[in-house]
Coordinates of C-alpha atoms and ligand atoms in Angstrom, one line a residue:
Chain C
M1220 CA 0.0 0.0 0.0
T1221 CA 2.5 2.6 1.1
S1222 CA 5.5 2.6 -1.1
A1223 CA 7.8 5.2 0.5
G1224 CA 7.2 4.3 4.2
K1225 CA 7.4 8.0 4.9
Q1226 CA 3.7 8.4 5.0
D1227 CA 2.5 10.8 7.8
R1228 CA 1.2 9.0 10.9
G1229 CA -1.6 11.5 11.3
R1230 CA -4.1 13.6 9.5
L1231 CA -6.3 16.5 10.5
R1232 CA -9.7 17.6 9.6
V1233 CA -11.2 21.0 10.6
D1234 CA -14.9 21.7 10.3
Q1235 CA -15.0 25.2 8.8
D1236 CA -18.5 25.8 10.1
E1237 CA -17.7 24.9 13.7
C1238 CA -14.2 26.4 14.1
K1239 CA -14.2 29.8 15.8
G1240 CA -10.6 30.7 15.0
C1241 CA -9.3 30.8 18.6
A1242 CA -5.9 29.5 17.4
L1243 CA -5.4 27.3 20.5
C1244 CA -4.8 24.3 18.2
I1245 CA -2.2 26.2 16.3
E1246 CA -0.4 27.1 19.5
A1247 CA -0.6 23.5 20.7
C1248 CA 0.5 21.6 17.7
P1249 CA 4.0 20.3 18.3
P1250 CA 5.1 20.1 14.7
H1251 CA 3.3 23.3 13.8
V1252 CA 1.2 21.9 11.0
I1253 CA -1.9 24.0 11.6
Q1254 CA -2.5 27.4 10.0
M1255 CA -5.1 30.1 10.0
T1256 CA -7.1 30.7 6.8
E1257 CA -7.3 34.1 5.3
R1258 CA -10.9 33.5 4.3
L1259 CA -13.7 34.1 6.7
N1260 CA -16.3 31.4 7.2
H1261 CA -20.0 31.7 7.1
Y1262 CA -20.1 33.3 10.6
G1263 CA -17.2 35.7 10.0
Y1264 CA -14.4 33.8 11.7
R1265 CA -11.0 33.0 10.2
T1266 CA -10.6 29.3 10.8
A1267 CA -7.9 26.8 11.4
M1268 CA -6.7 24.5 8.6
Y1269 CA -4.3 21.7 8.2
A1270 CA -1.1 22.7 6.4
G1271 CA -1.4 19.4 4.5
A1272 CA 1.5 17.4 5.8
G1273 CA 3.5 16.5 8.9
C1274 CA 0.7 15.5 11.4
T1275 CA 1.8 12.9 13.9
G1276 CA -1.7 12.1 15.0
C1277 CA -0.9 13.0 18.6
G1278 CA -4.4 14.4 19.2
I1279 CA -3.4 17.4 21.4
C1280 CA -5.1 19.9 19.0
F1281 CA -8.4 18.0 19.6
M1282 CA -8.2 18.3 23.3
V1283 CA -7.3 22.0 23.4
C1284 CA -10.1 22.9 21.0
P1285 CA -13.2 24.2 22.8
E1286 CA -15.7 23.2 20.1
P1287 CA -17.0 19.6 20.3
G1288 CA -16.4 18.6 16.7
A1289 CA -14.3 21.3 15.0
I1290 CA -11.3 19.0 15.0
T1291 CA -11.0 15.4 13.9
V1292 CA -7.7 13.7 14.1
L1293 CA -7.0 10.5 12.1
R1294 CA -4.2 8.1 12.4
L1295 CA -2.6 5.8 9.8
A1296 CA -4.4 2.5 10.4
S1297 CA -1.2 0.5 11.1
H1298 CA -0.4 3.0 13.9
V1299 CA -3.8 3.0 15.7
A1300 CA -3.3 -0.2 17.6
A1301 CA 0.3 0.5 18.4
S1302 CA -0.4 3.7 20.3
A1303 CA -2.1 3.8 23.6
E1304 CA -5.4 5.6 24.0
G1305 CA -5.6 9.2 25.2
V1306 CA -3.6 12.3 24.6
K1307 CA 0.0 12.3 25.6
P1308 CA 1.7 15.6 26.6
C1309 CA 3.7 16.3 23.6
A1310 CA 7.4 16.8 23.6
G1311 CA 8.5 20.3 22.7
N1312 CA 5.8 22.0 24.7
Chain M
M839 CA 5.4 11.8 -0.3
S840 CA 3.6 12.5 2.9
N841 CA -0.1 11.8 2.1
G842 CA -1.7 8.5 1.5
T843 CA -5.3 8.1 0.8
E844 CA -7.8 9.0 3.5
A845 CA -9.0 5.4 3.5
E846 CA -5.8 4.3 5.1
Y847 CA -6.5 6.5 8.2
E848 CA -8.9 5.9 11.1
V849 CA -10.4 8.5 13.3
T850 CA -8.7 8.5 16.7
H851 CA -10.0 11.8 18.1
G852 CA -13.4 13.0 17.0
R853 CA -16.6 14.5 18.3
P854 CA -17.5 12.6 21.5
Q855 CA -20.7 10.6 21.5
A856 CA -21.9 12.2 24.7
F857 CA -22.6 15.4 22.9
Y858 CA -25.8 15.9 20.9
E859 CA -25.0 15.6 17.2
N860 CA -26.8 18.9 16.6
F861 CA -27.6 21.4 19.3
D862 CA -31.3 21.5 18.6
R863 CA -32.1 23.4 21.7
K864 CA -30.2 26.4 20.4
G865 CA -32.3 28.6 18.1
E866 CA -29.4 29.0 15.6
L867 CA -25.8 28.1 15.0
Q868 CA -26.7 24.6 16.0
H869 CA -23.3 23.0 15.4
Q870 CA -21.4 25.5 17.6
T871 CA -21.5 26.0 21.3
H872 CA -22.5 29.4 22.6
Y873 CA -19.1 29.9 24.2
C874 CA -16.6 32.6 23.1
P875 CA -13.6 31.6 21.0
G876 CA -11.0 30.0 23.3
C877 CA -13.4 29.6 26.3
G878 CA -12.2 27.0 28.8
H879 CA -15.8 25.8 29.4
G880 CA -15.7 24.3 25.9
I881 CA -12.5 22.4 26.6
V882 CA -13.8 21.1 30.0
H883 CA -17.1 20.1 28.3
K884 CA -15.1 18.0 25.9
M885 CA -13.0 16.4 28.7
L886 CA -16.2 15.4 30.5
A887 CA -17.8 14.1 27.3
Q888 CA -14.7 12.0 26.6
A889 CA -14.8 10.6 30.1
I890 CA -18.5 9.7 29.8
D891 CA -17.7 8.0 26.5
E892 CA -14.7 6.1 27.8
L893 CA -16.5 4.9 30.9
G894 CA -19.6 3.9 28.8
I895 CA -22.0 5.7 31.2
Q896 CA -23.9 8.0 28.8
N897 CA -27.3 6.3 29.5
R898 CA -27.0 6.8 33.3
T899 CA -25.3 10.1 33.6
I900 CA -27.2 13.1 34.9
L901 CA -25.6 16.5 34.6
V902 CA -26.5 19.3 36.9
S903 CA -25.9 22.7 35.1
P904 CA -25.1 25.8 37.1
V905 CA -25.9 29.5 36.6
G906 CA -23.0 31.2 34.8
C907 CA -21.7 31.0 31.3
S908 CA -22.2 27.3 31.4
V909 CA -25.9 27.6 32.3
F910 CA -26.7 25.9 28.9
A911 CA -24.5 22.8 29.4
Y912 CA -27.8 20.9 28.9
Y913 CA -27.9 22.1 25.3
Y914 CA -24.8 20.0 24.6
F915 CA -24.7 16.9 26.7
D916 CA -26.9 14.1 25.5
V917 CA -27.4 12.7 29.0
G918 CA -30.0 13.4 31.7
N919 CA -30.0 17.0 32.6
V920 CA -31.1 19.2 35.4
Q921 CA -30.4 22.9 35.7
G922 CA -30.0 24.2 39.3
A923 CA -30.5 27.6 40.9
H924 CA -27.3 29.6 41.3
G925 CA -24.8 27.8 43.6
R926 CA -27.3 25.0 44.4
A927 CA -26.0 22.3 42.1
P928 CA -24.4 20.2 44.8
A929 CA -27.7 20.1 46.7
V930 CA -29.6 19.2 43.5
A931 CA -26.9 16.6 42.7
T932 CA -27.3 15.1 46.2
A933 CA -31.0 14.7 45.7
V934 CA -30.6 13.2 42.2
K935 CA -27.9 10.8 43.4
R936 CA -29.8 9.7 46.5
S937 CA -33.0 9.1 44.7
H938 CA -31.3 7.5 41.7
P939 CA -28.3 5.8 43.3
Q940 CA -27.4 3.9 40.1
S941 CA -27.0 7.2 38.1
I942 CA -23.7 9.0 37.7
V943 CA -24.3 12.6 38.8
V944 CA -22.0 15.4 37.8
S945 CA -22.3 18.9 39.3
Y946 CA -20.7 21.3 36.9
Q947 CA -20.1 24.8 38.4
G948 CA -18.2 28.0 37.9
D949 CA -16.2 29.8 40.6
G950 CA -18.8 32.4 41.3
D951 CA -21.5 29.7 41.5
L952 CA -19.4 27.4 43.7
S953 CA -17.3 29.7 45.8
A954 CA -19.6 32.6 46.4
I955 CA -23.4 32.1 46.5
G956 CA -23.0 28.3 46.6
S957 CA -20.2 28.1 49.2
A958 CA -22.5 26.4 51.7
E959 CA -23.8 23.8 49.3
I960 CA -20.4 22.6 48.2
L961 CA -19.1 22.6 51.7
H962 CA -21.8 20.4 53.1
A963 CA -22.1 18.1 50.1
A964 CA -18.3 17.5 50.4
N965 CA -18.6 17.1 54.2
R966 CA -21.4 14.5 53.7
G967 CA -19.2 12.7 51.3
E968 CA -21.9 12.5 48.7
N969 CA -20.9 10.0 45.9
I970 CA -21.0 12.7 43.2
T971 CA -18.5 14.3 40.9
V972 CA -18.0 18.1 41.0
I973 CA -16.3 19.8 38.0
F974 CA -15.3 23.3 39.3
V975 CA -14.4 25.7 36.5
N976 CA -12.4 28.5 38.0
N977 CA -11.9 31.5 35.8
A978 CA -11.4 33.9 38.7
I979 CA -14.3 36.1 37.7
Y980 CA -18.1 36.3 37.2
S981 CA -18.0 36.0 33.5
M982 CA -21.7 35.7 32.5
T983 CA -22.6 38.9 34.2
G984 CA -19.8 40.9 32.7
G985 CA -16.8 40.5 35.0
Q986 CA -17.5 41.2 38.6
A987 CA -15.0 40.0 41.2
A988 CA -15.5 36.5 42.6
P989 CA -14.1 35.1 45.8
T990 CA -11.4 33.6 43.6
T991 CA -10.4 36.8 41.9
L992 CA -6.6 37.3 42.2
L993 CA -5.1 40.0 44.3
G994 CA -4.5 43.0 42.0
Q995 CA -6.9 41.6 39.4
V996 CA -9.0 44.3 37.8
S997 CA -12.8 43.6 37.6
T998 CA -15.8 45.8 37.3
T999 CA -16.2 45.7 41.1
T1000 CA -12.5 46.0 41.8
P1001 CA -11.6 48.7 39.2
A1002 CA -8.2 49.4 40.9
G1003 CA -7.4 45.7 41.3
R1004 CA -8.5 43.4 44.2
N1005 CA -7.2 44.7 47.4
A1006 CA -6.9 42.3 50.4
A1007 CA -7.6 45.0 52.9
N1008 CA -11.0 45.7 51.3
E1009 CA -12.1 42.5 49.5
G1010 CA -10.2 39.8 51.4
Y1011 CA -8.0 37.1 49.8
P1012 CA -8.6 34.7 47.0
L1013 CA -10.5 31.8 48.4
H1014 CA -8.9 28.4 48.0
V1015 CA -11.9 26.3 48.0
S1016 CA -10.2 23.1 47.1
E1017 CA -7.7 23.4 50.0
L1018 CA -10.6 24.2 52.3
L1019 CA -12.5 21.1 51.2
A1020 CA -9.4 19.1 51.6
T1021 CA -9.5 19.8 55.4
L1022 CA -12.7 17.8 55.6
E1023 CA -12.7 14.0 56.4
A1024 CA -15.1 12.8 53.8
P1025 CA -13.9 13.8 50.3
V1026 CA -12.1 11.0 48.5
Y1027 CA -10.4 12.9 45.6
I1028 CA -9.7 16.6 45.1
E1029 CA -7.3 17.8 42.5
R1030 CA -6.6 21.2 41.0
V1031 CA -5.6 21.2 37.3
G1032 CA -5.2 23.9 34.7
L1033 CA -5.7 24.6 31.0
G1034 CA -2.5 26.6 30.7
D1035 CA -0.5 24.5 28.2
N1036 CA -0.5 21.1 26.5
R1037 CA 0.9 19.3 29.6
Q1038 CA -1.7 20.8 31.9
V1039 CA -4.5 20.0 29.5
A1040 CA -3.4 16.4 29.3
Q1041 CA -3.3 16.2 33.1
A1042 CA -6.7 17.9 33.4
Q1043 CA -8.2 15.3 31.0
R1044 CA -6.9 12.5 33.2
A1045 CA -8.2 14.2 36.4
V1046 CA -11.7 14.7 35.0
R1047 CA -11.9 11.1 34.0
R1048 CA -10.7 10.0 37.4
A1049 CA -13.2 12.1 39.2
V1050 CA -16.0 10.5 37.2
E1051 CA -14.6 7.0 37.5
N1052 CA -14.4 7.3 41.3
Q1053 CA -18.1 7.7 41.3
V1054 CA -18.7 4.8 39.0
R1055 CA -16.6 2.7 41.4
G1056 CA -18.7 4.0 44.3
L1057 CA -15.8 5.6 46.1
G1058 CA -17.4 8.9 47.2
F1059 CA -17.0 12.6 46.8
S1060 CA -14.6 13.8 44.0
L1061 CA -13.9 17.3 42.9
V1062 CA -11.7 18.6 40.1
E1063 CA -11.0 22.3 40.0
V1064 CA -9.9 23.5 36.6
L1065 CA -8.1 26.8 36.2
S1066 CA -9.8 27.9 33.0
P1067 CA -9.4 30.8 30.6
C1068 CA -12.0 33.4 29.9
P1069 CA -10.5 35.4 27.1
T1070 CA -13.5 37.8 26.8
I1071 CA -13.7 39.1 30.3
W1072 CA -9.9 39.0 30.8
K1073 CA -9.7 41.0 27.6
M1074 CA -7.0 38.8 26.2
S1075 CA -6.5 36.7 23.0
P1076 CA -7.4 33.0 23.6
V1077 CA -3.7 32.1 23.4
D1078 CA -2.7 34.9 25.9
A1079 CA -5.5 33.8 28.2
Q1080 CA -4.2 30.2 28.1
H1081 CA -0.7 31.4 29.1
W1082 CA -2.1 33.6 31.8
V1083 CA -3.5 30.5 33.5
R1084 CA -0.1 29.0 33.6
D1085 CA 2.1 32.1 34.2
V1086 CA -0.1 34.0 36.6
M1087 CA -3.2 32.2 37.9
E1088 CA -1.3 29.1 38.9
K1089 CA 0.9 31.2 41.3
T1090 CA -2.2 31.9 43.4
F1091 CA -3.8 28.5 42.8
P1092 CA -1.0 25.9 42.7
L1093 CA -1.8 22.7 40.7
A1094 CA -1.9 19.7 43.0
V1095 CA -3.6 16.6 44.1
L1096 CA -5.0 17.8 47.4
R1097 CA -6.7 14.6 48.5
D1098 CA -6.5 11.1 47.2
R1099 CA -8.1 8.4 49.4
T1100 CA -9.2 6.3 46.5
K1101 CA -7.0 3.4 47.6
D1102 CA -8.2 3.5 51.2
V1103 CA -12.0 3.6 50.9
Q1104 CA -14.4 0.8 50.6
P1105 CA -16.5 1.1 47.5
K1106 CA -20.2 1.3 48.1
A1107 CA -22.0 -1.0 45.7
A1108 CA -24.3 0.8 43.4
P1109 CA -27.5 -1.0 42.2
A1110 CA -27.0 -2.5 38.8
T1111 CA -29.9 -1.3 36.8
G1112 CA -31.7 2.1 36.6
P1113 CA -34.6 3.5 34.8
A1114 CA -34.4 3.7 31.0
L1115 CA -33.0 6.9 29.6
E1116 CA -36.4 7.9 28.1
E1117 CA -37.9 7.6 31.6
I1118 CA -35.7 10.2 33.2
P1119 CA -37.3 13.4 32.0
R1120 CA -40.7 12.1 33.1
I1121 CA -39.4 11.0 36.5
L1122 CA -37.6 14.3 37.0
G1123 CA -40.7 16.1 35.7
V1124 CA -38.7 18.1 33.1
T1125 CA -39.9 18.6 29.6
D1126 CA -38.7 20.7 26.7
E1127 CA -40.3 24.0 26.3
G1128 CA -40.2 26.3 23.3
E1129 CA -38.6 29.7 23.4
A1130 CA -41.1 32.4 24.5
E1131 CA -42.0 34.8 21.8
P1132 CA -42.1 38.4 23.0
S1133 CA -45.6 39.6 23.1
D1134 CA -46.7 42.2 20.6
A1135 CA -46.5 45.8 21.5
Q1136 CA -50.1 47.0 22.1
A1137 CA -51.1 50.6 21.5
K1138 CA -49.7 51.9 18.2
G1139 CA -51.0 55.4 18.6
G1140 CA -48.3 58.1 18.1
V1141 CA -45.5 55.6 17.4
D1142 CA -43.1 56.9 14.8
L1143 CA -40.5 54.3 14.5
Q1144 CA -39.9 50.8 15.8
V1145 CA -36.5 49.3 15.0
R1146 CA -35.0 45.9 15.7
V1147 CA -31.2 45.4 15.3
A1148 CA -29.9 41.9 15.3
G1149 CA -26.5 40.3 14.9
F1150 CA -23.6 38.7 16.8
G1151 CA -21.9 40.2 19.7
G1152 CA -19.0 42.4 18.6
Q1153 CA -20.8 43.7 15.5
G1154 CA -21.8 46.9 17.1
V1155 CA -25.5 46.1 17.3
L1156 CA -26.0 47.7 20.7
L1157 CA -24.2 50.9 19.8
L1158 CA -26.2 51.3 16.6
G1159 CA -29.3 51.2 18.7
E1160 CA -27.9 53.5 21.4
V1161 CA -26.9 56.2 18.9
L1162 CA -30.4 56.0 17.4
A1163 CA -32.1 56.3 20.8
E1164 CA -29.8 59.0 22.0
A1165 CA -30.4 61.0 18.9
G1166 CA -34.2 60.6 19.4
L1167 CA -33.9 61.9 22.9
H1168 CA -31.9 64.9 21.6
A1169 CA -34.7 65.5 19.1
G1170 CA -37.2 65.7 21.9
L1171 CA -38.9 62.3 21.2
E1172 CA -39.8 59.6 23.7
V1173 CA -37.4 56.7 23.3
S1174 CA -36.6 53.2 24.5
W1175 CA -33.6 51.1 23.9
L1176 CA -33.7 47.5 25.1
P1177 CA -30.7 45.3 24.6
S1178 CA -31.3 41.6 24.6
Y1179 CA -28.6 39.0 24.4
G1180 CA -27.7 35.5 25.4
P1181 CA -25.4 34.6 28.3
E1182 CA -22.4 34.7 26.0
M1183 CA -20.3 37.8 25.7
R1184 CA -19.2 37.3 22.1
S1185 CA -20.0 35.0 19.3
G1186 CA -23.5 34.7 20.4
T1187 CA -26.6 36.5 19.2
S1188 CA -27.0 40.1 20.3
N1189 CA -29.9 42.3 19.5
C1190 CA -31.7 45.4 20.6
H1191 CA -35.1 47.0 20.3
V1192 CA -35.4 50.7 19.7
R1193 CA -38.5 52.8 19.7
L1194 CA -38.8 56.5 18.9
A1195 CA -42.2 58.1 19.4
R1196 CA -44.0 61.3 20.1
E1197 CA -46.3 59.7 22.7
P1198 CA -45.1 57.9 25.8
I1199 CA -43.9 54.4 25.0
D1200 CA -45.9 51.5 26.5
S1201 CA -43.5 48.7 26.0
P1202 CA -39.9 48.7 24.9
L1203 CA -40.3 45.4 23.1
V1204 CA -40.4 45.5 19.3
A1205 CA -42.1 42.5 17.9
H1206 CA -43.0 43.9 14.5
P1207 CA -40.4 46.4 13.5
D1208 CA -40.7 49.1 10.9
V1209 CA -37.0 48.7 10.3
L1210 CA -35.0 45.5 10.7
V1211 CA -31.2 45.7 10.7
A1212 CA -29.8 42.2 10.2
M1213 CA -26.1 42.0 10.6
N1214 CA -25.9 38.4 9.4
E1215 CA -27.8 35.6 7.8
P1216 CA -29.1 33.8 10.9
S1217 CA -30.5 37.2 12.2
L1218 CA -32.2 37.8 8.8
H1219 CA -33.8 34.4 8.8
K1220 CA -35.0 34.8 12.4
F1221 CA -36.6 38.2 12.0
C1222 CA -37.4 38.9 8.2
A1223 CA -41.0 37.7 8.5
S1224 CA -41.7 40.0 11.4
V1225 CA -41.1 43.3 9.5
R1226 CA -44.3 45.4 8.9
P1227 CA -45.4 45.7 5.3
G1228 CA -44.0 48.9 3.9
G1229 CA -41.0 48.7 6.3
W1230 CA -37.3 48.4 5.6
I1231 CA -34.8 45.6 5.9
F1232 CA -31.1 46.5 6.0
Y1233 CA -29.1 43.3 5.5
N1234 CA -25.3 43.1 5.9
G1235 CA -24.7 40.7 3.0
E1236 CA -24.5 40.6 -0.8
T1237 CA -27.7 38.9 -1.6
V1238 CA -30.9 38.1 0.3
P1239 CA -31.5 34.4 0.5
E1240 CA -34.6 33.3 -1.5
E1241 CA -36.7 32.3 1.6
C1242 CA -36.2 35.8 3.0
E1243 CA -37.3 37.8 -0.1
R1244 CA -40.4 40.0 0.4
K1245 CA -42.2 42.1 -2.1
D1246 CA -44.0 44.2 0.5
V1247 CA -40.9 45.7 2.2
H1248 CA -37.9 47.7 1.0
I1249 CA -34.6 45.7 1.2
L1250 CA -31.1 47.1 1.0
A1251 CA -28.6 44.3 1.0
R1252 CA -25.0 45.3 1.0
P1253 CA -21.8 44.0 2.6
F1254 CA -21.7 47.0 5.0
M1255 CA -18.7 45.7 6.9
H1256 CA -16.7 45.7 3.7
V1257 CA -17.9 49.2 2.8
A1258 CA -16.6 50.3 6.2
D1259 CA -13.4 48.4 5.6
E1260 CA -12.8 50.7 2.6
L1261 CA -13.3 53.7 5.0
G1262 CA -10.6 52.3 7.3
D1263 CA -12.2 49.8 9.7
G1264 CA -14.8 47.2 9.1
R1265 CA -16.1 47.7 12.6
A1266 CA -17.7 50.9 11.5
G1267 CA -20.2 48.9 9.4
N1268 CA -22.9 49.5 12.0
M1269 CA -22.6 53.2 11.4
V1270 CA -22.8 52.8 7.6
I1271 CA -26.1 50.9 8.2
L1272 CA -27.3 53.6 10.6
G1273 CA -26.6 56.2 7.9
A1274 CA -28.8 54.3 5.4
L1275 CA -31.5 53.9 8.0
L1276 CA -31.6 57.6 8.9
E1277 CA -31.7 58.5 5.2
A1278 CA -34.6 56.0 4.6
T1279 CA -36.7 57.0 7.6
A1280 CA -35.9 60.7 7.7
T1281 CA -37.3 61.0 11.3
L1282 CA -34.3 62.6 12.9
P1283 CA -32.3 65.8 12.1
Q1284 CA -28.6 65.3 11.4
A1285 CA -27.8 67.7 14.3
S1286 CA -29.4 65.2 16.8
V1287 CA -27.4 62.4 15.3
D1288 CA -24.2 64.4 15.6
A1289 CA -24.9 65.2 19.2
A1290 CA -25.6 61.6 20.0
L1291 CA -22.5 60.3 18.3
G1292 CA -20.4 63.0 20.1
Q1293 CA -21.8 61.8 23.4
L1294 CA -21.4 58.1 22.9
V1295 CA -18.1 57.8 20.9
K1296 CA -15.2 59.2 23.0
S1297 CA -12.2 58.5 20.8
P1298 CA -11.7 61.2 18.2
R1299 CA -10.4 58.7 15.6
W1300 CA -13.6 56.7 15.9
L1301 CA -15.8 59.7 15.9
T1302 CA -14.3 60.8 12.5
L1303 CA -14.6 57.3 11.2
D1304 CA -18.2 56.9 12.4
E1305 CA -19.2 60.3 10.9
R1306 CA -17.8 59.3 7.5
A1307 CA -19.5 55.9 7.8
L1308 CA -22.8 57.6 8.5
A1309 CA -22.4 59.8 5.4
R1310 CA -21.4 56.8 3.3
G1311 CA -24.5 55.0 4.5
R1312 CA -26.8 57.9 3.5
E1313 CA -25.1 57.9 0.1
L1314 CA -25.6 54.2 -0.4
L1315 CA -29.3 54.5 0.3
R1316 CA -29.7 57.4 -2.2
E1317 CA -27.8 55.4 -4.8
S1318 CA -30.0 52.4 -4.3
L1319 CA -33.2 54.5 -4.7
Q1320 CA -31.8 55.9 -7.9
E1321 CA -31.1 52.3 -9.2
V1322 CA -34.7 51.4 -8.5
C1323 CA -36.0 54.6 -10.3
H1324 CA -33.8 53.8 -13.4
E1325 CA -34.9 50.3 -13.5
G1326 CA -38.6 51.3 -13.2
Ligands
TPP2053 C1 -29.7 33.9 42.7 C2 -28.9 34.6 41.6 N1 -28.0 35.6 42.0 C3 -27.3 36.2 41.1 C4 -27.4 35.9 39.7 C5 -26.6 36.6 38.7 N2 -25.5 35.8 38.2 C6 -25.6 35.1 37.1 S1 -24.2 34.3 36.6 C7 -23.4 34.9 38.0 C8 -22.0 34.6 38.3 C9 -21.4 33.5 37.4 O1 -20.0 33.4 37.7 P1 -19.3 32.0 37.6 O2 -20.1 31.0 38.5 O3 -17.9 32.2 37.9 O4 -19.6 31.5 36.1 P2 -18.8 32.0 34.8 O5 -19.8 32.8 34.0 O6 -17.6 32.7 35.2 O7 -18.4 30.7 34.1 C10 -24.2 35.7 38.8 C11 -23.8 36.4 40.0 C12 -28.4 34.9 39.4 N3 -28.5 34.5 38.1 N4 -29.1 34.3 40.4
SF4_2054 S1 -2.8 15.6 15.8 FE1 -0.9 16.5 16.7 S2 0.5 16.8 15.0 FE2 -1.5 16.4 14.1 S3 -2.3 18.5 13.8 FE3 -3.1 17.9 15.8 S4 -1.5 18.6 17.3 FE4 -0.6 18.7 15.2
SF4_2055 S1 -8.9 25.2 18.5 FE1 -10.8 24.6 17.5 S2 -12.0 26.5 17.4 FE2 -9.9 27.1 17.9 S3 -9.0 27.6 15.9 FE3 -8.5 25.4 16.3 S4 -10.1 24.3 15.4 FE4 -10.8 26.4 15.5
SF4_2056 S1 -17.4 35.2 28.8 FE1 -17.0 33.9 27.0 S2 -14.9 33.2 27.4 FE2 -15.7 34.0 29.4 S3 -16.5 32.2 30.4 FE3 -18.2 33.2 29.3 S4 -18.3 32.1 27.4 FE4 -16.3 31.6 28.3
MG2057 MG1 -16.3 32.4 36.7

């Protein structure tokens, strides 16, 4: 399936309608792979968005986000079982 | 080569089940909470929801919501819900737990709620060792009511009731409720955590889960105090507020496990089965109720103008109304100005009712406005049908959605905030609209408007900007009337 073996462990989805642009996730992300959009969403907020690469799937952005479903973190299937449940305090914080 | 296909990935952190999928009880913005951007309440809600999910107790959890910004916690949690009077949540939780011993009862409270008006209830519930979980969200202030000092306010912290900063000689010292409760015999687990950085957040999540799990295991009274940011009242950006928790607040309220007797106590066995989830509202005697519609203003005699301004907090809704009312006063009219907003400070709906009349005004409520100012689409949806035939709608947007179109009223739809942007600051969009409104209704002399503006807007820079915005608004209206004439 994966040829390079360099595939990112994690992925991030941000719900543009739910995000309020507080930027706490941007501050929290250890590898700094979350950015702010220039565009305003329907409610007039700039929102967070995934830079597109480099997510480790640590999940800390999910826990610091005040909105219930603004953030969804995904992990590469082969890594899901390997990692224990819950959020670990990330190195570099 | 960093991205595979989405199919190779699995969701590991997503919206907890314990939340409603859609927040139906809110009138609008049903996928967002009512909390301000960066509010700690949202983060603590998520931790509690995660804990409920992980422990598999959604169908037997009963949440007691407080009075404070989190008064609407029952909008969000898909569990049994009771909303208690200010400070009384631990007493309510006691009753719920004792009458439904198999339920998992969570008393969720702010610092004003728990440490001021509710100081007796928490003390005695803890002293009785009730087998409940208390989530104590300490943001060192009364947030919902606009920032009065709480017993937990830090020394030197400025609030509306301690404008020179809290002074121990006058207002006493910050109350350390968790330490006080830890002097009692009965509590099983008390921990203070924070939301000041990633490490603290991770610890807070573990503590919230433990405090709930202790109850599931029948161990006794557990309380987690969470030092929690309130960016709005603290007047900080969300990130600065987060750091303030760690760098400043924590010095007064050190993070610590203040009590842990979970290993020493004998679990009290809880009965295995409880009533079905659907039964709980009936047993508790709570049912849904619709939002009350304001009653129609009665006597219409002598009324010149009824205006409704609606939008989100921070869009200048209230100021628009104030300038209008103040100008009416200056022009010798009877006026009323009635702000109405939710418990939230920002990001929630904000609207006001303004009446200008020659005769005395009977009610300040405006149910059927002559003029509606809708600062955004949800507000337009909510109020467009209420406008009197022949009236005006000013809509801050490019195009009016089909379902809001009306042939019997005048509609001016423009991105007023962008117009104001061109003048120098989008926040003057409210004054652009006011200009158009004044031009359309022609009830008030410009001199009265100038006087009102001079009185309400103190900064010279803003005064100039607002004056230009008003003029631009008048111009926009005239242009729009010409367009209509040409087309006709
Ligand atoms: C009996 C009663 N007294 C006073 C009030 C006004 N009131 C509403 S919320 C509040 C303080 C809330 O502060 P806190 O508990 O810290 O909650 P926060 O909004 O900060 O989360 C007060 C005094 C009320 N609603 N009921
Ligand atoms: S899961 Fe971790 S690495 Fe990925 S975006 Fe979130 S904080 Fe960053
Ligand atoms: S923490 Fe949540 S609400 Fe805040 S910017 Fe990130 S996704 Fe948006
Ligand atoms: S004022 Fe806003 S930020 Fe502060 S506690 Fe209330 S909802 Fe949260
Ligand atoms: Mg408070």
